Amino acid sequence: MLKKIAITSVTLIVLIAGSLFGAKAWVKSLLPEKAHFVAIKQTQVSDLPYVTHDIPAYRGKILAVVTSVDKMGEDQDTGYEHTELARAYWVFTANGFSVDIASPKGGKPPVVIDGEDMGAYDYAFLNDDTIQQKVANSIALAEVNPNDYEAVYFVGGKGTMFDFPDNPYVQNIAKTLYQNNKVVSAVCHGPSALVNVVLDNGEMLLSNKKVSGFTNNEELFLIPDAKQIFPFLLEDKLIEQGAQFQSGTTYLEKVTQDGKLITGQNPWSVWTLAEKVVAELGYQPKTRERTPEEHAIELLMTYDSHGFDAAKEELKQKPQAYQRILIVMHSILAFMQFEISKGIDLLSLANQLKQLR
């Protein structure tokens, strides 16, 4: 997701880090050792106690829907976001649900895998042959009976903007589950599935609902010509159809719940969103050790809400827990948006993490 930031800002980060902290070695030290990446890529399901131990008795099925669109704009690759499917899948299965994976066309859907965003759970999902067979043979939406499921989860990915909004099967699944008091959830671009859903009473499903999704700012920062590529900007369309759009800080977690409707702003919202789905279905989500990425997001949110000193005190409590490079990426984002003081603060936090380890 933040690949563009890294590519366009490498000179900036070297200059700033060098001037502030005195050495290009500091920049290099922000990256984990190569052995770390090798180990993460080899993660197996058996390495993850959360998904293998203390699984509750069977609680029903959840439907995960991904896009079938693999191209956008001038032949740009797209698809569903791997991390958005994998992380929710683990939460649902760890809490006693089975997950069916469906797509508009069925079969093997196109996937986007961003190496910078991949963690142990994401690689374990890729490394499991049974799961990958399920993904490669996704169920065509025309074959889905919505009544078989306790919840639906519309996975994000830019491809959804093209094949979710006008798909009658997507609309029927969302409407049927919602009207039967079941859970409808979506993350990032996934809320495009809610566009054009009309309930039996003639009202738009989105009307007067609190909803989150990928924001205009997030979209246009990554893709300046998004208005020409996509049929609409998601935030604009959700508001147009009556939603009370809830936006959080750019590229930080934001999950909004309005009754049985649960939506998330971006990929960093998936873990919390999936656990809210489990809770709304009537179950206490299993205890889960937060990932380094989640800890970094929490630290960034503390900074955003309470300032530098509060974030500094928080990081002292668990300096080993954070994905440091994510904090650096957000400092670059701040510099690119001319928030110089914030950028310097975040670089300072990243540097303190290095010193505390």
Coordinates of C-alpha atoms in Angstrom, one line a residue:
M1 CA 0.0 0.0 0.0
L2 CA 2.7 2.5 0.9
K3 CA 5.1 1.3 -1.8
K4 CA 4.7 4.6 -3.7
I5 CA 5.7 6.5 -0.7
A6 CA 8.9 4.6 -0.3
I7 CA 9.9 4.9 -3.9
T8 CA 9.2 8.6 -4.3
S9 CA 10.8 9.5 -0.9
V10 CA 14.0 7.6 -0.7
T11 CA 16.2 10.6 -1.2
L12 CA 14.2 12.6 1.3
I13 CA 14.5 10.1 4.0
V14 CA 18.2 9.6 3.5
L15 CA 18.8 13.4 3.7
I16 CA 16.6 13.9 6.7
A17 CA 17.7 10.9 8.7
G18 CA 21.3 11.7 7.9
S19 CA 21.0 15.3 9.1
L20 CA 19.0 14.5 12.2
F21 CA 20.8 11.4 13.4
G22 CA 24.1 11.6 11.8
A23 CA 24.6 8.5 9.7
K24 CA 23.3 6.6 6.7
A25 CA 23.9 3.5 8.9
W26 CA 20.9 4.7 10.9
V27 CA 18.6 4.3 7.9
K28 CA 20.0 0.9 7.2
S29 CA 19.5 -0.2 10.8
L30 CA 15.8 0.4 10.5
L31 CA 15.4 -2.6 8.3
P32 CA 15.3 -6.1 9.8
E33 CA 18.1 -8.5 9.0
K34 CA 17.7 -10.6 5.9
A35 CA 17.3 -13.7 8.1
H36 CA 14.2 -12.2 9.6
F37 CA 12.5 -11.9 6.2
V38 CA 13.6 -15.4 5.2
A39 CA 12.1 -16.8 8.5
I40 CA 8.8 -14.9 8.1
K41 CA 8.3 -16.2 4.5
Q42 CA 8.6 -19.8 5.7
T43 CA 5.9 -19.5 8.3
Q44 CA 3.5 -22.4 8.4
V45 CA 0.1 -22.7 10.0
S46 CA 1.6 -25.0 12.6
D47 CA 3.7 -22.1 13.8
L48 CA 0.7 -20.0 14.8
P49 CA -0.9 -21.2 18.1
Y50 CA -3.7 -18.7 17.6
V51 CA -5.1 -20.6 14.7
T52 CA -4.3 -24.1 15.8
H53 CA -5.0 -24.2 19.5
D54 CA -8.3 -24.0 21.5
I55 CA -10.6 -23.7 18.5
P56 CA -14.2 -23.4 19.6
A57 CA -16.9 -25.8 18.4
Y58 CA -18.3 -25.1 15.0
R59 CA -20.3 -21.9 14.9
G60 CA -21.4 -21.7 11.2
K61 CA -20.1 -20.3 8.0
I62 CA -18.9 -16.9 6.9
L63 CA -18.7 -15.9 3.2
A64 CA -15.7 -13.9 2.0
V65 CA -16.2 -12.2 -1.4
V66 CA -13.2 -11.1 -3.5
T67 CA -13.0 -9.4 -6.9
S68 CA -12.6 -11.1 -10.3
V69 CA -11.1 -7.9 -11.9
D70 CA -7.4 -8.1 -12.7
K71 CA -6.9 -4.9 -14.7
M72 CA -7.7 -1.2 -14.4
G73 CA -6.8 2.0 -16.1
E74 CA -4.2 1.6 -18.8
D75 CA -3.6 -2.1 -18.2
Q76 CA -2.6 -1.7 -14.5
D77 CA -2.7 -5.0 -12.5
T78 CA -5.2 -5.2 -9.7
G79 CA -7.2 -7.7 -7.8
Y80 CA -8.1 -8.4 -4.2
E81 CA -5.7 -7.5 -1.4
H82 CA -4.1 -10.7 0.0
T83 CA -3.6 -9.4 3.6
E84 CA -7.3 -8.3 3.8
L85 CA -8.4 -11.9 3.0
A86 CA -5.8 -13.7 5.0
R87 CA -6.1 -11.9 8.3
A88 CA -9.9 -12.0 8.4
Y89 CA -9.8 -15.7 7.4
W90 CA -7.6 -16.5 10.4
V91 CA -9.8 -14.6 12.9
F92 CA -12.9 -16.3 11.6
T93 CA -11.5 -19.8 11.6
A94 CA -9.7 -19.3 15.0
N95 CA -13.1 -18.4 16.4
G96 CA -15.0 -21.5 15.2
F97 CA -16.3 -20.4 11.8
S98 CA -15.6 -22.0 8.5
V99 CA -15.0 -19.6 5.6
D100 CA -16.1 -20.0 2.0
I101 CA -14.4 -17.8 -0.6
A102 CA -16.5 -16.5 -3.6
S103 CA -16.0 -14.2 -6.5
P104 CA -18.2 -12.8 -9.2
K105 CA -16.7 -15.1 -11.9
G106 CA -15.6 -18.0 -9.6
G107 CA -12.3 -19.8 -10.1
K108 CA -9.0 -18.3 -9.4
P109 CA -9.3 -14.6 -8.5
P110 CA -6.5 -12.1 -9.2
V111 CA -4.5 -11.1 -6.1
V112 CA -2.3 -8.2 -5.1
I113 CA 0.5 -9.1 -2.7
D114 CA 2.5 -6.2 -1.3
G115 CA 5.7 -7.6 0.2
E116 CA 6.1 -4.6 2.5
D117 CA 2.8 -5.4 4.2
M118 CA 3.4 -9.2 4.6
G119 CA 3.6 -10.7 8.1
A120 CA 3.7 -14.2 9.5
Y121 CA 0.0 -14.8 9.2
D122 CA 0.0 -13.6 5.6
Y123 CA 2.7 -16.0 4.6
A124 CA 1.2 -18.9 6.5
F125 CA -2.0 -18.3 4.4
L126 CA 0.1 -18.5 1.2
N127 CA 2.0 -21.6 2.4
D128 CA -1.0 -23.7 3.2
D129 CA -1.9 -25.9 0.1
T130 CA -5.5 -26.6 1.3
I131 CA -6.3 -22.9 1.7
Q132 CA -4.7 -22.0 -1.6
Q133 CA -6.8 -24.7 -3.3
K134 CA -9.9 -23.1 -1.8
V135 CA -8.8 -19.7 -3.1
A136 CA -8.0 -21.0 -6.5
N137 CA -11.5 -22.5 -6.8
S138 CA -13.5 -19.7 -5.4
I139 CA -17.3 -20.2 -5.7
A140 CA -19.1 -18.2 -8.4
L141 CA -21.5 -15.7 -6.8
A142 CA -24.3 -17.1 -8.9
E143 CA -24.0 -20.4 -7.0
V144 CA -24.1 -18.8 -3.5
N145 CA -27.1 -19.2 -1.3
P146 CA -26.9 -16.3 1.2
N147 CA -29.0 -18.1 3.7
D148 CA -26.2 -20.6 4.3
Y149 CA -24.1 -17.9 6.1
E150 CA -24.0 -16.1 9.4
A151 CA -22.0 -13.1 7.9
V152 CA -20.5 -11.8 4.7
Y153 CA -17.2 -10.1 4.4
F154 CA -16.4 -8.1 1.3
V155 CA -12.6 -8.1 0.9
G156 CA -11.0 -5.0 -0.4
G157 CA -8.9 -4.4 -3.5
K158 CA -9.2 -1.9 -6.3
G159 CA -10.8 -4.4 -8.6
T160 CA -13.9 -4.4 -6.4
M161 CA -14.7 -0.9 -7.7
F162 CA -15.5 -2.4 -11.1
D163 CA -17.3 -5.6 -10.4
F164 CA -19.0 -5.1 -7.0
P165 CA -21.3 -2.1 -7.3
D166 CA -23.6 -3.3 -10.1
N167 CA -23.4 -7.0 -9.5
P168 CA -26.9 -8.4 -8.7
Y169 CA -25.5 -11.3 -6.7
V170 CA -23.4 -9.0 -4.6
Q171 CA -26.5 -6.9 -4.0
N172 CA -28.7 -9.9 -3.2
I173 CA -26.2 -11.3 -0.7
A174 CA -25.8 -8.0 1.1
K175 CA -29.5 -7.4 1.2
T176 CA -30.5 -10.9 2.3
L177 CA -28.1 -11.1 5.1
Y178 CA -28.8 -7.6 6.3
Q179 CA -32.6 -8.1 6.3
N180 CA -32.2 -11.4 8.1
N181 CA -30.4 -9.7 11.0
K182 CA -27.0 -11.2 10.0
V183 CA -23.7 -9.4 9.7
V184 CA -22.6 -7.5 6.6
S185 CA -19.0 -6.4 6.7
A186 CA -16.5 -4.9 4.3
V187 CA -13.0 -3.2 4.4
C188 CA -11.0 -0.7 2.3
H189 CA -12.6 -0.8 -1.2
G190 CA -14.9 -3.6 -0.2
P191 CA -17.7 -1.2 0.8
S192 CA -18.2 -0.7 -2.9
A193 CA -20.3 -3.8 -2.5
L194 CA -22.8 -1.8 -0.5
V195 CA -23.3 0.7 -3.3
N196 CA -26.7 0.4 -5.1
V197 CA -28.0 -2.1 -2.6
V198 CA -31.8 -1.4 -2.2
L199 CA -33.7 -3.0 0.6
D200 CA -37.2 -4.5 0.2
N201 CA -38.7 -1.3 1.7
G202 CA -37.2 0.7 -1.1
E203 CA -34.5 2.4 1.0
M204 CA -30.8 2.3 0.2
L205 CA -28.9 0.0 2.6
L206 CA -26.4 2.8 3.1
S207 CA -29.1 5.4 3.9
N208 CA -28.2 7.1 7.3
K209 CA -25.7 4.3 8.1
K210 CA -22.3 5.1 9.7
V211 CA -19.8 3.7 7.3
S212 CA -16.0 3.7 6.8
G213 CA -14.0 2.9 3.6
F214 CA -11.0 4.0 1.7
T215 CA -11.0 7.8 1.8
N216 CA -10.6 10.2 -1.0
N217 CA -7.4 11.5 0.5
E218 CA -5.9 8.0 0.7
E219 CA -7.0 7.2 -2.9
L220 CA -5.8 10.4 -4.5
F221 CA -2.5 10.3 -2.7
L222 CA -1.7 6.9 -4.2
I223 CA -3.4 7.4 -7.5
P224 CA -3.6 11.1 -8.5
D225 CA -5.7 10.3 -11.5
A226 CA -8.1 8.0 -9.6
K227 CA -11.1 10.0 -10.8
Q228 CA -10.3 9.0 -14.3
I229 CA -9.5 5.4 -13.5
F230 CA -12.4 4.5 -11.3
P231 CA -16.1 4.8 -12.0
F232 CA -16.3 6.9 -8.8
L233 CA -14.4 7.7 -5.6
L234 CA -15.6 5.4 -2.9
E235 CA -16.0 8.1 -0.2
D236 CA -18.0 10.3 -2.6
K237 CA -20.3 7.5 -3.6
L238 CA -21.0 6.3 -0.1
I239 CA -22.0 9.8 0.9
E240 CA -24.0 10.3 -2.2
Q241 CA -26.1 7.2 -1.3
G242 CA -26.9 8.6 2.2
A243 CA -24.1 7.1 4.3
Q244 CA -22.6 9.1 7.3
F245 CA -19.0 8.6 6.3
Q246 CA -16.6 8.1 9.2
S247 CA -12.9 8.8 8.3
G248 CA -9.9 8.3 10.5
T249 CA -6.3 9.4 10.1
T250 CA -4.8 8.6 6.7
Y251 CA -3.5 5.0 6.6
L252 CA -4.3 4.2 10.2
E253 CA -6.9 1.9 11.6
K254 CA -10.6 3.0 11.5
V255 CA -13.5 0.6 12.0
T256 CA -17.1 1.7 12.2
Q257 CA -20.0 -0.3 13.4
D258 CA -23.7 0.5 12.8
G259 CA -25.7 -2.4 14.1
K260 CA -25.1 -5.4 11.9
L261 CA -23.1 -3.3 9.4
I262 CA -19.3 -3.3 10.1
T263 CA -16.9 -1.4 7.8
G264 CA -13.2 -0.6 7.9
Q265 CA -11.2 2.2 6.2
N266 CA -8.1 0.4 5.0
P267 CA -5.9 -2.7 5.3
W268 CA -4.8 -1.8 8.8
S269 CA -8.4 -2.1 10.0
V270 CA -8.8 -5.8 9.1
W271 CA -7.9 -7.5 12.4
T272 CA -10.2 -5.3 14.5
L273 CA -13.0 -5.5 11.9
A274 CA -12.9 -9.3 11.8
E275 CA -13.0 -9.5 15.6
K276 CA -16.0 -7.1 15.7
V277 CA -17.8 -9.4 13.3
V278 CA -17.2 -12.4 15.7
A279 CA -18.4 -10.3 18.6
E280 CA -21.5 -9.1 16.7
L281 CA -22.3 -12.8 16.0
G282 CA -22.5 -13.3 19.7
Y283 CA -19.1 -14.6 20.7
Q284 CA -16.1 -13.2 22.6
P285 CA -13.2 -13.2 20.2
K286 CA -10.3 -15.4 21.3
T287 CA -7.3 -13.6 22.9
R288 CA -4.7 -12.9 20.2
E289 CA -1.2 -11.5 20.5
R290 CA -1.1 -8.4 18.5
T291 CA 1.3 -8.3 15.5
P292 CA 4.2 -5.9 15.3
E293 CA 2.3 -3.9 12.6
E294 CA -0.7 -3.5 14.9
H295 CA 1.6 -2.3 17.7
A296 CA 3.1 0.3 15.4
I297 CA -0.4 1.4 14.3
E298 CA -1.4 1.8 17.9
L299 CA 1.7 3.9 18.6
L300 CA 0.9 6.1 15.6
M301 CA -2.6 6.5 16.7
T302 CA -1.4 7.5 20.2
Y303 CA 0.8 10.1 18.6
D304 CA -2.1 11.3 16.5
S305 CA -4.5 11.6 19.5
H306 CA -2.2 12.5 22.4
G307 CA 1.0 13.8 20.9
F308 CA 4.7 13.0 21.0
D309 CA 5.3 12.7 24.7
A310 CA 2.5 10.2 25.1
A311 CA 3.8 8.1 22.2
K312 CA 7.3 8.2 23.6
E313 CA 6.1 6.9 27.0
E314 CA 4.1 4.2 25.3
L315 CA 7.0 2.8 23.3
K316 CA 9.1 2.5 26.4
Q317 CA 6.7 -0.1 27.7
K318 CA 7.3 -2.6 24.9
P319 CA 10.1 -1.5 22.6
Q320 CA 10.4 -5.0 21.1
A321 CA 6.8 -5.1 19.9
Y322 CA 6.8 -2.5 17.1
Q323 CA 7.3 -2.8 13.4
R324 CA 9.7 0.1 13.2
I325 CA 9.8 0.5 9.4
L326 CA 6.0 1.3 9.4
I327 CA 6.7 4.2 11.8
V328 CA 9.4 5.5 9.4
M329 CA 7.0 5.1 6.4
H330 CA 4.5 7.3 8.2
S331 CA 7.2 9.9 8.9
I332 CA 7.8 10.0 5.1
L333 CA 4.1 10.4 4.5
A334 CA 4.1 13.4 6.9
F335 CA 7.0 15.0 5.1
M336 CA 5.4 14.5 1.7
Q337 CA 2.3 16.3 3.1
F338 CA 4.5 19.1 4.4
E339 CA 3.8 18.2 8.0
I340 CA 7.5 18.7 8.9
S341 CA 7.2 18.7 12.7
K342 CA 5.2 15.4 12.6
G343 CA 7.7 13.8 10.3
I344 CA 10.6 14.7 12.6
D345 CA 8.7 13.4 15.6
L346 CA 8.0 10.1 14.0
L347 CA 11.6 9.7 12.9
S348 CA 12.6 10.4 16.5
L349 CA 10.3 7.7 17.8
A350 CA 11.7 5.2 15.3
N351 CA 15.2 6.2 16.4
Q352 CA 14.4 5.7 20.1
L353 CA 13.0 2.3 19.3
K354 CA 16.3 1.4 17.8
Q355 CA 18.2 2.6 20.9
L356 CA 15.9 0.8 23.3
R357 CA 16.3 -2.6 21.7

